[in-house]
Amino acid sequence: MGGDFGPAPVIKGAIKATKKFKIPVTLVGDINQINKYLKKYRSQKNPLINIKHCNDYIKMEDSPVRAVRNKSDSSIIVSYNLIKDQICSSVVSTGNTGAVMVTGSLILKLMPGINRPAIATLIPKAGPFKHTVLLDSGANVDCRVEQLAQFALMGSAYAEIILDKKDPRVALLSNGSEESKGNDIIRAASTKLKSISNLNYVGFIEGKDIPQDKMDVIVCDGLIGNIVLKTMEGGVKLIFDSLKYLAKKTIRGKIGMLISKPVFKLLFKQKLDPASYGGAPLLGLNGISIVCHGSSNAKAVMNAIKLADRLASNNLEKKMLKSLSAEYNTFNTDLEDNVYNEFSSGFKKNKNKK
Amino acid sequence: MGGDFGPAPVIKGAIKATKKFKIPVTLVGDINQINKYLKKYRSQKNPLINIKHCNDYIKMEDSPVRAVRNKSDSSIIVSYNLIKDQICSSVVSTGNTGAVMVTGSLILKLMPGINRPAIATLIPKAGPFKHTVLLDSGANVDCRVEQLAQFALMGSAYAEIILDKKDPRVALLSNGSEESKGNDIIRAASTKLKSISNLNYVGFIEGKDIPQDKMDVIVCDGLIGNIVLKTMEGGVKLIFDSLKYLAKKTIRGKIGMLISKPVFKLLFKQKLDPASYGGAPLLGLNGISIVCHGSSNAKAVMNAIKLADRLASNNLEKKMLKSLSAEYNTFNTDLEDNVYNEFSSGFKKNKNKK
């Protein structure tokens, strides 16, 4: 209910997922609105679609913590309760990411050995290579050493499924490949990752290695992860905008670009279309949760549902628990009882500023 | 003497600078080697070239601090003494950046109100727009709030000259444009920058804004700056490698790319060729210092010399002192007496680890 474009792309995407992948979907939200769209898309009798009515939803501009307190009958809270009650296997949301994170952490609880959930994003590799998992891509601005280690273990388990690869190579993002690079936290995290025997840690990589086939998982804090993802986006736009501008200057340029158009289309489709990934899992909860961009289209929602189904049927949770189990007694998760406390204090801080 | 390819590209670049821009250059290094190359390039009688002989040079693999202590007759130390003695206006080096930074800080000393020097890199903007100044691009991994404020003031003075623009727009790099984004240091730096009246501070920008014309100067710590620059590089390579790979798959793709070749060449020349910038100034010293990539070619060296000359003749130092003067009593530069101390302790730490 709370995405940028309301329920339309979500319902359309869900219908696509039932038809294309035969995945059963429960739509959580206002039953009247849902029925309106199901009628519009001629899917009222789709046997794979269930509806779970609720009266409220969390808006993009709502404070996550306040919303979670006051909107218990909102679509995201009701959705997580469906996982908790083992009625559904996973949640897909295009709504307020902060609210998804806080609600998910409160209702499903964090896995043993996890301080904070992390968002794991797929980024394209150059040439014939497919993807790399980058985490955290924005959920946690400042991270301690053990959080980075948790990201490495969770990312490794996720990559095993999503990249279909045994023993994925895990790298730490730094400002150079030499051991002396990085700040104190990054260097200490490197020492920690070296000590974990069930992790295929390959050391530091630097920014220019990101699209190369040097690793399967990139670990960094959420501030850097967010900046990296958006800088990649910016770099791609730099090339396209500049090519467009320069090509217009000559007839040869215009013709060349016209003929090359299918190649660019293929590049966009294979490498750059965010809808082809659908969404990114919020790792670290006792349950599968996919966060989508607020402006996701139906294709993105469909692919996010496919991703959720794939992670559920490949036992992501069990794989993550196994990956974490050898290490979790070394992590001090008492530091933050739950994400709610931290969010709550963060919220108060911001409130006082105004 | 200490660049990746030895003195050849430096001498060739210096000759080009004397011919193309009539800039007098002093070559500092082993006189026999210098004469060998001057003879090879038929420039022994070039009236704009002087030679200052020295016996030693700092290698790429040398520890900066140890080298500075033990190699007093090295080319970089002798070069900085030529500025100190007012024989030359500026230093251009393709050598060990750490050594250039430590030596420069020791011999020229830091400007009043500066804790650490910063490297300011020019990055291309999309479409018809030219460049943005990004600093720090790698000299300082961890930065305090006042260092970020110093970067903003120094970057603003530099942008005024290099972008030929009054009152350049200064932005802080964060993980979103809202005031609540960033970590504690970034948010506190934003508050500080708002309070500086002679600074045109425009607030937070995010990664995808980097190639857009939203600002003239981007401020961040050196860890993030390094990661951003190399991620941009990686993003560009992602596009080119993938285009190359995809174009080969169809005849139309091959033909389209062949016809578009001049557009790509223009794109490289106008936007992406690092040699067109030449090098990046190390801001914050009492003197002008340009650091070049170790693998710089002659064109890069020529353009670095042109940059040094432009900054010297436009009084960069005076502009920076003026920019800093209104604020420097608010900066606590006692925290680090000089860059040497910090480097020295950093070096010891690394040594103990081994």
XYZ file of C-alpha atoms in Angstrom, chain B residues 1 85 93-94 102-103 116 135 143 163 166 170 203 210 212 222 254 259 266 284 296 310 312 340 347 351:
26
model
C 63.080 9.944 -10.660
C 64.219 28.969 -1.246
C 55.967 14.718 -9.004
C 55.024 11.298 -10.360
C 55.226 13.978 4.208
C 58.136 15.845 2.625
C 46.420 17.803 7.112
C 38.551 16.402 -2.104
C 38.710 12.945 8.972
C 36.832 26.185 -12.843
C 33.237 33.024 -8.548
C 30.371 23.403 -2.200
C 24.161 20.914 1.428
C 28.392 13.412 -8.644
C 25.562 16.361 -12.388
C 39.882 10.411 1.824
C 29.791 -4.510 -34.716
C 30.671 3.941 -36.963
C 35.790 12.128 -28.210
C 47.198 22.942 2.451
C 51.691 9.185 -15.887
C 48.187 28.241 -13.626
C 50.983 29.792 -9.179
C 54.934 13.826 10.249
C 54.070 3.655 10.199
C 55.376 -2.233 11.382
